[in-house]
Amino acid sequence: MVNEKTSTDQLVRRFIEDLGVTYEEQGSSNIQIKQALRSASKSKSQSGVGKPEFIFFSGNHLIIVEDKLAIDKLEYKNNDGIIDTEFPFRRDYAVNGAVHYARHIIEKTNSYKEVIAIGIAGDGLHYQIHPYFVSETELKKLPEMKSLEDISPENIEEFYKVAVLGELPKEERELREVNKIAADMHEDLRNYGQLEGEKKATVVSAILLALEEPTFSLNQLIGSDRVGGTDGEIIFNAVRVYLENAGIVPYAKVGEMLDQFIFIQRDVTLNTVNSNLEMTPLKYFATTLEAEIMDKIKSNTDFDILGNFYGEFVKYGGNDGNPLGIVLTPRHITSLMAELIGINKSDFVLDPACGTGAFLISAMNRMLGQAENDDERRDIKQNRLYGIEIQQKLFTIATTNMILRGDGKSNLIRDNCLTFDNTIMNGYGINKILMNPPYSQAKNDQTQHLSELSFIQQALEMLVVGGKLCAIVPQSTMVGKNRHDKARKKQILKQHTLETVITLNKDTFHGVGVNPCIVIFKAGIKHPENKRVSFVNFEDDGHVVRKHVGLVGDGTEKGKREHLLAVLAGDEDDGTDLIVKTAIKDTDEWLHSFYYFNDGIPSEDDFYKTVANYLTFQFDMTANGKGYLFEGVEENE
């Protein structure tokens, strides 16, 4: 029996067994590797047999793991910042030992010229995982991990492409492909259609809806200038027939949607044959959308393609998007939030500020993944997804989104969720809410009713007792520094239960300048005085900003996400630097940083990081109209 000499060995053994791979300890039965290790001892003389603590293959990739119990024995770098594999460092440090074995195998074998060497230090509660890519010419540090999930046989190839080769993650590759189409369409709509701002998204929505009408065909678009026969009128009539016959929205709402599309009927530029295109711009746009986008939208993915089109169109508009509080939530966040509150196929899901419909798409995708037959899939699409949106342009996009994905049915309502009759949603049995409240609209006493907490408080009233709400908001929302926020926090706890607050990566909304967090409430149950709330620091989520690209995964995002979910479920442990569970008061700052106490000796890097975090927090508070909190600080001190 293998000697389980340290808790670290047991931790690593569990990590590897979770991968479902065959592994060996203290050596290898592979002939080439066994030969290479004969003179690979970590001793000073290197005369003995090398005995890696763990060695296994994931796919075709060779993995070597060395571990140490003490965190400070994770890795040693010399004055040049290089992993030193000389004695005694290869013996005393986990990473150094793993790299030492990797280099020996690469040098002594013909088949294994690349190795992933991993050092792990700590125990089941406090540990660190540092992986390195080792080749004949390279030693490359890879992103830190929270488990070995990212190098499982199912994930290793994607990890290798992203972390080792520097390629973009699969989701980002898909996003860039769609955004390239959107960017080209943006230019075409402007150059050929003379369109600006929100009209671009409106034209795209109209064409996509027309393509759903069975009696419509691109061949009908011949560039006629006769009244009733323009390409725009043909598209408009196809949309009207489709909306009226499908029963997808209340009849009164059909008129509102059609009002958005009226201009395309007689717009001269859109309906005149362009000599360069040899067709009207409308037919050109319709041909492009049918060929490049339609199948992607209907492919049962959680990717909000229309939302990304909208984001691309308004990026340059100046009068749209962020100034109105419209912040499009990244795909990895919408899917995470759906998973955090366990959305399943029997739930009734609402987004009371649904924007382009990204949360509903993620919820639908998760629910469809659990459906077992066509009846269940139809029920999910037609009866279990609801949304409210006040802005007509966003309502039109969201409705189009849900129609294209939902078998011609949409349960979206154009209304103000702050004044909407809660009993209507109570009647639908809404038990899960996902939302990103409009950002930073409460600037003064007159607009405090538009604060993020106000949206959350109203949304909670739409849930059945015991229902779950998951919202993403600026961290400043959880602070409660003015009397309005304090009053709402107190009121909320009298009627509802705060369960979890997760501090997110500061670059989640890269370029927007907001530090976000996720908050989870249980509706209709007064917050128990001694309830321990989970406060999580998930800033290291495996996503980084790449120059000229934006926020992308670094190859470890899946493993870190799975670890977060496992810790919250109680299936895995971690230290207080990740999660603090504590009772709360309404006057507390509901953030991990408020409750977390680091009793370790701070390093110089810790000092700089703390100062940077404070300055970032100050900027965030100022951007949310709370800059007055920092006025006169020096005088008071």
XYZ file of C-alpha atoms in Angstrom:
637
model
C 0.000 0.000 0.000
C 1.216 3.498 -0.826
C 2.395 5.394 2.230
C 0.148 8.443 2.645
C 2.850 10.415 4.387
C 1.307 13.869 4.179
C -2.099 15.436 3.856
C -0.746 17.055 0.699
C -0.246 13.632 -0.888
C -3.839 12.802 -0.049
C -5.022 16.098 -1.541
C -3.094 15.529 -4.781
C -4.230 11.912 -4.965
C -7.861 13.074 -4.737
C -7.301 15.722 -7.411
C -5.857 13.137 -9.803
C -8.482 10.491 -9.064
C -11.167 13.073 -9.859
C -9.720 13.219 -13.380
C -10.442 9.532 -13.955
C -6.912 8.825 -15.211
C -4.451 6.077 -14.338
C -1.549 7.411 -12.297
C 1.617 6.110 -10.671
C 3.555 7.178 -7.599
C 7.295 7.200 -6.984
C 8.094 6.062 -10.513
C 6.725 4.898 -13.863
C 6.122 1.588 -15.588
C 6.596 3.288 -18.970
C 9.874 1.869 -20.328
C 11.295 5.133 -21.704
C 10.354 7.169 -18.642
C 11.615 4.468 -16.293
C 14.981 4.477 -18.092
C 15.190 8.273 -17.979
C 14.565 8.342 -14.223
C 17.390 5.910 -13.391
C 19.858 8.722 -12.847
C 17.413 11.502 -11.992
C 17.569 11.493 -8.204
C 17.004 14.857 -6.534
C 20.020 14.165 -4.317
C 23.252 16.129 -4.654
C 24.986 13.408 -6.663
C 21.933 12.527 -8.808
C 23.260 8.971 -8.797
C 20.060 7.331 -7.619
C 16.686 6.658 -9.218
C 14.341 9.606 -9.578
C 10.974 9.074 -7.919
C 8.351 11.640 -8.940
C 5.564 11.703 -6.396
C 2.882 11.476 -9.092
C 3.106 10.828 -12.813
C 0.274 10.335 -15.309
C -0.936 11.054 -18.817
C -3.892 13.253 -19.708
C -4.629 12.635 -23.353
C -1.183 12.571 -24.936
C 0.301 14.982 -22.413
C 2.737 13.817 -19.729
C 2.114 15.325 -16.297
C 4.522 15.231 -13.335
C 3.483 16.412 -9.871
C 5.678 17.082 -6.845
C 4.203 18.279 -3.572
C 5.264 19.718 -0.220
C 3.298 20.254 2.961
C 4.699 23.726 3.709
C 3.407 26.538 1.501
C 6.815 28.234 1.570
C 8.297 25.152 -0.085
C 6.232 25.584 -3.241
C 8.949 27.024 -5.476
C 12.324 28.736 -5.380
C 13.578 31.250 -7.924
C 17.133 32.559 -8.114
C 18.099 36.215 -8.332
C 17.262 36.225 -12.033
C 13.730 35.012 -11.312
C 14.396 31.556 -12.773
C 13.345 28.213 -11.276
C 16.600 26.778 -9.916
C 16.897 23.000 -10.312
C 20.296 22.719 -8.673
C 20.662 20.925 -5.323
C 19.184 21.498 -2.724
C 16.378 23.425 -4.417
C 15.206 20.486 -6.536
C 14.923 18.470 -3.344
C 13.345 21.087 -1.108
C 10.805 22.785 -3.403
C 7.847 21.203 -5.196
C 8.003 23.112 -8.495
C 11.786 22.829 -8.699
C 11.615 19.065 -8.202
C 8.891 18.627 -10.828
C 10.820 20.722 -13.362
C 13.979 18.726 -12.570
C 12.234 15.444 -13.405
C 10.602 16.933 -16.506
C 13.944 18.069 -17.906
C 15.512 14.676 -17.268
C 12.722 12.890 -19.125
C 12.895 15.340 -22.041
C 16.672 14.912 -22.293
C 16.764 11.126 -21.952
C 13.765 10.074 -24.084
C 12.868 10.374 -27.750
C 9.092 10.371 -27.323
C 8.515 12.941 -24.577
C 9.783 16.391 -25.495
C 7.112 18.336 -23.650
C 6.016 17.918 -20.022
C 3.624 19.791 -17.762
C 5.403 19.990 -14.399
C 3.225 20.886 -11.425
C 4.187 21.887 -7.915
C 1.564 21.722 -5.158
C 2.113 22.914 -1.599
C -0.168 23.078 1.425
C -2.971 20.965 2.806
C -6.645 20.437 2.095
C -7.594 23.903 3.326
C -4.672 26.115 2.309
C -2.813 25.104 -0.816
C -1.355 26.478 -4.034
C -0.917 24.840 -7.434
C 1.759 26.179 -9.790
C 2.007 24.476 -13.209
C 4.879 24.942 -15.674
C 5.293 23.934 -19.299
C 8.699 22.367 -19.913
C 10.234 21.666 -23.327
C 13.752 21.381 -24.751
C 13.928 25.149 -25.190
C 11.340 26.602 -22.842
C 10.246 26.828 -19.220
C 6.937 28.676 -19.115
C 4.912 29.421 -16.020
C 1.242 28.669 -16.593
C -1.725 30.238 -14.756
C -2.186 29.088 -11.163
C -4.907 26.497 -10.577
C -7.372 25.615 -7.830
C -7.638 21.963 -8.898
C -6.432 19.800 -11.787
C -9.777 20.008 -13.609
C -8.294 22.123 -16.388
C -5.903 19.322 -17.381
C -8.498 16.532 -17.346
C -8.663 14.435 -20.542
C -11.741 16.442 -21.576
C -10.073 19.828 -21.041
C -6.349 19.285 -21.637
C -6.306 20.149 -25.356
C -8.124 23.434 -24.810
C -5.852 24.184 -21.839
C -2.780 23.477 -23.969
C -3.981 25.746 -26.772
C -4.800 28.617 -24.429
C -2.237 28.414 -21.617
C 0.751 27.023 -23.531
C 0.303 28.173 -27.129
C -1.382 31.460 -26.226
C -4.418 30.920 -28.434
C -7.783 32.412 -27.561
C -10.273 30.225 -25.647
C -13.010 28.514 -27.656
C -15.710 30.877 -26.383
C -13.577 33.882 -27.262
C -12.900 32.472 -30.728
C -16.660 32.145 -31.250
C -17.193 35.649 -29.888
C -14.559 37.146 -32.169
C -16.074 35.393 -35.171
C -19.503 36.832 -34.408
C -18.110 40.253 -33.514
C -16.205 40.315 -36.811
C -19.507 39.746 -38.610
C -21.129 42.402 -36.394
C -18.308 44.884 -37.055
C -18.570 44.297 -40.808
C -22.348 44.635 -40.598
C -21.891 47.849 -38.583
C -19.788 49.306 -41.390
C -22.163 48.068 -44.084
C -25.225 49.465 -42.308
C -23.497 52.812 -42.035
C -21.925 52.904 -45.500
C -24.683 51.313 -47.590
C -27.693 52.074 -45.399
C -26.660 55.468 -44.004
C -27.843 54.211 -40.606
C -26.610 55.305 -37.196
C -27.230 54.341 -33.576
C -30.072 52.063 -32.591
C -31.571 51.875 -36.090
C -28.860 49.375 -37.054
C -30.037 46.875 -34.447
C -33.661 47.533 -35.413
C -32.990 46.690 -39.071
C -31.200 43.482 -38.063
C -34.114 42.462 -35.802
C -36.664 43.113 -38.553
C -34.758 41.052 -41.102
C -34.275 38.128 -38.706
C -37.995 38.084 -37.894
C -38.900 38.256 -41.580
C -36.660 35.263 -42.259
C -38.835 33.295 -39.798
C -42.005 33.902 -41.849
C -42.634 30.816 -44.054
C -44.107 32.866 -46.910
C -41.064 35.154 -47.114
C -38.126 34.539 -49.436
C -35.041 36.550 -50.347
C -36.060 36.101 -53.988
C -38.983 38.451 -53.326
C -36.546 41.324 -52.788
C -36.077 42.682 -56.319
C -35.492 46.363 -55.594
C -38.845 47.605 -56.879
C -39.753 51.232 -56.238
C -43.499 50.639 -56.591
C -45.661 51.516 -53.597
C -46.284 48.324 -51.691
C -43.469 46.526 -53.463
C -40.261 47.956 -52.017
C -37.895 45.541 -50.317
C -38.574 47.340 -47.043
C -42.334 46.947 -47.404
C -41.964 43.260 -48.238
C -39.791 42.711 -45.149
C -42.127 44.783 -42.958
C -45.206 42.860 -44.131
C -43.440 39.540 -43.525
C -42.682 40.626 -39.958
C -46.281 41.793 -39.448
C -47.765 38.541 -40.740
C -45.380 36.481 -38.653
C -46.032 38.391 -35.423
C -49.814 38.456 -35.882
C -50.166 34.782 -36.805
C -47.696 33.268 -34.383
C -49.344 34.665 -31.240
C -45.910 35.218 -29.793
C -46.679 38.420 -27.933
C -49.903 40.072 -26.736
C -51.614 41.667 -29.728
C -51.174 45.161 -28.276
C -47.414 44.620 -28.196
C -47.329 43.639 -31.884
C -48.173 47.217 -32.793
C -45.416 48.556 -30.569
C -42.869 46.297 -32.213
C -44.060 47.130 -35.717
C -43.768 50.834 -34.908
C -40.023 50.268 -34.530
C -39.801 48.832 -38.039
C -41.983 51.291 -39.977
C -39.091 53.396 -41.257
C -37.591 50.555 -43.303
C -40.595 50.511 -45.658
C -39.825 53.730 -47.506
C -36.268 54.616 -46.476
C -34.800 55.714 -49.807
C -31.248 54.519 -49.223
C -32.263 51.111 -47.879
C -34.680 50.480 -50.739
C -32.644 51.722 -53.706
C -30.476 49.292 -55.672
C -26.826 50.047 -54.911
C -24.605 49.895 -57.992
C -21.730 48.338 -56.037
C -23.949 45.673 -54.448
C -26.202 45.153 -57.488
C -29.106 44.863 -55.049
C -30.702 46.995 -52.351
C -28.829 47.338 -49.052
C -31.777 45.591 -47.362
C -31.420 42.506 -49.548
C -27.659 42.547 -49.017
C -28.094 42.678 -45.222
C -30.754 39.942 -45.318
C -28.561 37.682 -47.444
C -25.635 38.128 -45.054
C -27.725 37.468 -41.939
C -29.339 34.354 -43.384
C -25.975 32.920 -44.442
C -23.817 33.817 -41.441
C -25.961 34.391 -38.355
C -29.327 32.644 -38.447
C -28.035 29.136 -37.739
C -25.777 30.394 -34.941
C -28.664 32.087 -33.146
C -30.807 28.937 -33.301
C -28.049 26.528 -32.261
C -29.135 26.253 -28.589
C -26.040 28.003 -27.295
C -25.978 30.400 -24.342
C -24.240 32.974 -26.530
C -26.325 36.177 -26.811
C -25.446 36.876 -30.442
C -27.983 39.668 -30.922
C -26.804 41.277 -27.693
C -23.244 41.270 -28.995
C -24.442 42.783 -32.276
C -26.162 45.510 -30.285
C -23.018 46.088 -28.227
C -20.946 46.388 -31.393
C -23.425 48.810 -32.973
C -23.626 51.160 -29.973
C -19.903 51.020 -29.206
C -19.299 53.987 -31.462
C -22.643 55.710 -31.109
C -21.980 57.950 -28.105
C -25.709 58.357 -27.420
C -26.406 54.760 -26.517
C -25.158 51.930 -24.331
C -23.320 52.700 -21.111
C -24.460 56.314 -20.552
C -27.975 54.937 -20.084
C -26.848 52.295 -17.638
C -26.926 49.536 -20.267
C -24.055 47.181 -19.463
C -24.070 43.884 -21.358
C -23.211 41.008 -19.015
C -20.427 38.674 -20.230
C -21.433 35.168 -21.232
C -19.345 33.414 -18.558
C -21.102 35.467 -15.869
C -24.661 34.847 -17.078
C -24.045 31.094 -17.151
C -22.301 31.151 -13.747
C -25.223 32.984 -12.161
C -27.712 30.498 -13.597
C -25.650 27.712 -12.050
C -25.209 29.480 -8.701
C -28.949 29.389 -7.996
C -29.403 25.958 -9.526
C -31.792 26.841 -12.322
C -33.440 23.646 -13.557
C -36.023 22.545 -16.095
C -38.968 22.885 -13.687
C -38.222 26.494 -12.670
C -40.053 29.641 -13.710
C -37.354 32.218 -14.450
C -37.630 36.006 -14.668
C -35.242 38.789 -15.620
C -37.024 42.013 -14.579
C -34.552 44.243 -16.461
C -33.807 41.888 -19.301
C -32.022 44.155 -21.782
C -31.199 42.034 -24.829
C -32.155 38.796 -23.044
C -28.724 37.366 -22.188
C -29.764 35.962 -18.782
C -32.875 34.335 -20.219
C -30.765 32.746 -22.946
C -28.369 31.292 -20.350
C -31.281 30.036 -18.255
C -32.934 28.494 -21.317
C -29.715 26.787 -22.377
C -29.225 25.276 -18.916
C -32.849 24.120 -18.681
C -32.838 22.600 -22.170
C -29.730 20.654 -21.218
C -31.807 18.916 -18.525
C -34.884 18.298 -20.696
C -35.519 14.668 -21.609
C -37.996 14.982 -24.490
C -39.534 17.416 -26.977
C -42.533 18.141 -24.753
C -40.266 19.302 -21.936
C -38.205 21.393 -24.336
C -41.333 23.034 -25.737
C -42.675 23.695 -22.230
C -39.418 25.381 -21.205
C -39.309 27.642 -24.240
C -42.965 28.633 -24.187
C -43.957 28.720 -20.517
C -41.005 29.056 -18.156
C -39.015 32.139 -19.210
C -40.202 35.689 -18.516
C -38.701 39.130 -18.936
C -39.525 42.788 -18.369
C -37.839 45.629 -20.269
C -38.809 49.290 -20.322
C -36.765 50.520 -23.294
C -38.513 49.827 -26.574
C -35.334 49.246 -28.586
C -34.040 46.675 -26.094
C -37.476 45.092 -25.795
C -37.514 44.632 -29.570
C -34.075 43.001 -29.568
C -34.887 40.764 -26.591
C -38.215 39.714 -28.102
C -36.514 38.874 -31.391
C -33.889 36.929 -29.451
C -36.446 34.831 -27.597
C -38.649 34.307 -30.664
C -35.740 32.938 -32.686
C -34.760 30.563 -29.871
C -38.141 29.803 -28.372
C -40.233 28.080 -31.025
C -41.969 31.355 -31.863
C -43.046 32.269 -28.335
C -42.017 35.154 -26.135
C -43.133 35.969 -22.600
C -41.520 39.402 -22.526
C -43.360 42.433 -21.204
C -42.507 46.035 -22.041
C -42.957 47.821 -18.753
C -41.149 49.423 -15.834
C -40.239 46.706 -13.342
C -40.134 49.279 -10.520
C -43.853 49.979 -10.922
C -44.966 46.634 -12.335
C -47.748 44.781 -10.506
C -45.908 42.113 -8.497
C -48.982 39.930 -8.187
C -48.842 39.193 -11.916
C -45.442 37.566 -11.577
C -46.530 35.888 -8.339
C -49.325 34.333 -10.384
C -46.798 32.876 -12.816
C -45.024 31.184 -9.901
C -41.660 32.863 -10.547
C -39.113 31.103 -8.315
C -35.786 32.193 -9.863
C -34.626 35.662 -10.883
C -31.463 36.600 -12.748
C -30.726 40.274 -13.246
C -28.252 43.052 -13.925
C -30.056 46.179 -12.686
C -29.547 49.400 -14.656
C -26.194 50.787 -13.633
C -25.544 54.004 -11.729
C -28.849 55.836 -12.209
C -29.286 57.008 -8.587
C -27.315 60.262 -8.618
C -29.151 62.295 -5.970
C -32.100 62.296 -3.569
C -34.560 62.719 -6.434
C -33.290 59.600 -8.243
C -32.566 57.306 -5.269
C -35.546 55.161 -6.270
C -33.456 54.117 -9.302
C -30.628 52.605 -7.251
C -29.524 49.014 -7.800
C -30.837 48.071 -4.341
C -34.229 49.502 -5.261
C -34.395 47.233 -8.312
C -33.365 44.241 -6.189
C -35.912 45.031 -3.488
C -38.719 45.305 -6.028
C -37.643 42.126 -7.828
C -37.656 40.134 -4.586
C -41.361 40.916 -4.225
C -42.003 39.159 -7.549
C -40.716 35.815 -6.256
C -42.633 33.073 -4.504
C -41.597 32.484 -0.897
C -38.270 30.684 -0.889
C -37.446 31.747 -4.446
C -33.886 32.752 -5.299
C -32.628 36.028 -6.761
C -29.152 36.353 -8.235
C -28.030 39.827 -9.311
C -24.778 41.350 -10.491
C -24.228 44.876 -9.181
C -21.363 47.287 -8.448
C -19.602 46.472 -5.172
C -20.619 49.911 -3.898
C -24.227 48.667 -3.856
C -23.346 46.332 -0.982
C -21.657 49.053 1.082
C -24.684 51.094 2.123
C -22.927 54.377 2.831
C -25.885 56.762 2.444
C -29.174 56.840 4.287
C -31.158 55.516 1.340
C -28.926 52.459 0.923
C -28.890 51.829 4.669
C -32.667 51.991 4.864
C -33.099 49.586 1.955
C -30.579 47.101 3.346
C -32.444 47.110 6.640
C -35.822 46.713 4.922
C -34.570 43.872 2.748
C -33.286 41.862 5.724
C -36.654 42.213 7.459
C -38.349 40.362 4.606
C -35.661 38.392 2.781
C -32.501 36.383 3.453
C -29.042 37.290 2.202
C -27.224 34.077 1.298
C -24.085 34.860 -0.686
C -22.015 37.775 -1.990
C -19.225 37.063 -4.487
C -16.621 39.703 -5.290
C -15.738 39.359 -8.970
C -12.750 40.061 -11.173
C -12.333 43.845 -11.451
C -12.053 43.489 -15.232
C -15.333 41.601 -15.660
C -16.796 44.665 -17.377
C -13.522 45.642 -18.995
C -13.569 49.208 -20.237
C -16.675 50.198 -18.288
C -14.980 51.051 -14.991
C -17.159 49.157 -12.517
C -16.067 46.653 -9.874
C -18.849 44.062 -9.759
C -20.122 41.491 -7.311
C -22.821 38.835 -7.410
C -25.445 38.803 -4.660
C -27.885 35.983 -3.899
C -31.069 36.389 -1.825
C -33.824 34.016 -0.735
C -37.221 35.721 -0.984
C -39.977 36.047 1.574
C -38.065 34.736 4.606
C -36.739 37.196 7.188
C -32.980 37.024 7.531
C -32.190 34.889 10.627
C -30.101 36.844 13.115
C -27.419 34.164 13.440
C -27.388 32.985 9.829
C -23.892 32.683 8.405
C -23.668 34.365 5.013
C -21.001 33.288 2.509
C -18.708 36.093 1.364
C -16.404 35.049 -1.462
C -13.395 36.628 -3.135
C -13.505 35.365 -6.720
C -11.311 38.053 -8.255
C -8.964 35.330 -9.505
C -11.508 33.683 -11.794
C -9.140 32.624 -14.562
C -9.936 35.581 -16.827
C -7.319 38.144 -17.823
C -7.171 41.187 -20.071
C -5.171 40.716 -23.244
C -3.968 43.779 -25.097
C -6.071 44.540 -28.189
C -8.384 41.642 -27.318
C -10.084 42.331 -23.986
C -11.142 39.923 -21.241
C -10.404 36.270 -22.056
C -9.919 33.011 -20.172
C -6.335 32.004 -19.375
C -6.992 28.253 -19.504
C -7.783 27.836 -15.795
C -11.206 29.473 -15.779
C -13.178 26.226 -15.855
C -11.320 24.660 -12.923
C -11.597 27.807 -10.809
C -15.303 28.045 -11.519
C -15.857 24.386 -10.581
C -13.873 24.904 -7.378
C -15.979 27.946 -6.459
C -19.196 25.988 -6.942
C -17.840 23.030 -4.966
C -16.805 25.271 -2.054
C -20.203 26.984 -1.959
C -21.908 23.577 -2.044
C -19.758 22.394 0.873
C -18.089 19.687 -1.220
C -14.623 21.265 -1.006
C -12.825 23.429 1.543
C -10.745 26.545 1.147
C -9.249 29.274 3.293
C -10.734 32.569 4.382
C -8.859 34.331 1.592
C -11.488 32.769 -0.692
C -14.559 32.419 1.536
C -15.683 33.841 4.870
C -18.904 32.652 6.496
C -20.280 34.995 9.118
C -23.396 36.507 10.648
C -24.153 40.025 9.425
C -25.741 43.334 10.326
C -27.565 45.622 7.944
C -24.958 48.309 8.687
C -22.072 46.079 7.562
C -20.425 46.383 4.184
C -21.659 43.173 2.573
C -18.354 42.293 0.914
C -15.633 39.707 1.499
C -13.083 42.475 2.126
C -15.117 43.767 5.094
C -15.130 40.443 6.963
C -11.783 38.988 5.883
C -8.794 39.299 8.216
C -5.367 38.333 6.929
C -3.155 37.515 9.897
C -0.127 36.807 7.712
C 2.844 39.168 7.517
C 2.169 41.434 4.524
C 4.731 41.665 1.754
C 5.632 44.753 -0.256
C 3.438 43.427 -3.066
C 0.536 43.120 -0.596
C 0.992 46.790 0.325
C 0.892 47.956 -3.282
C -2.084 45.715 -4.012
C -4.000 47.091 -1.003
C -3.346 50.682 -2.071
C -4.402 49.848 -5.637
C -7.584 48.158 -4.382
C -8.430 51.194 -2.253
C -7.923 53.615 -5.131
C -10.027 51.397 -7.394
C -12.751 51.268 -4.731
C -12.630 55.055 -4.338
C -13.020 55.486 -8.091
C -15.952 53.052 -8.145
C -17.715 54.858 -5.300
C -17.139 58.225 -6.978
C -18.496 56.892 -10.281
C -21.630 55.815 -8.390
C -22.227 59.300 -7.020
C -20.668 58.603 -3.608
C -17.504 60.681 -3.993
C -18.605 62.858 -1.093
C -17.608 60.037 1.265
C -13.957 60.778 0.567
C -14.183 64.538 0.943
C -12.411 66.048 3.936
C -10.761 62.779 4.993
C -7.395 64.419 5.580
C -8.914 67.160 7.722
C -10.730 64.614 9.895
C -7.551 62.642 10.419
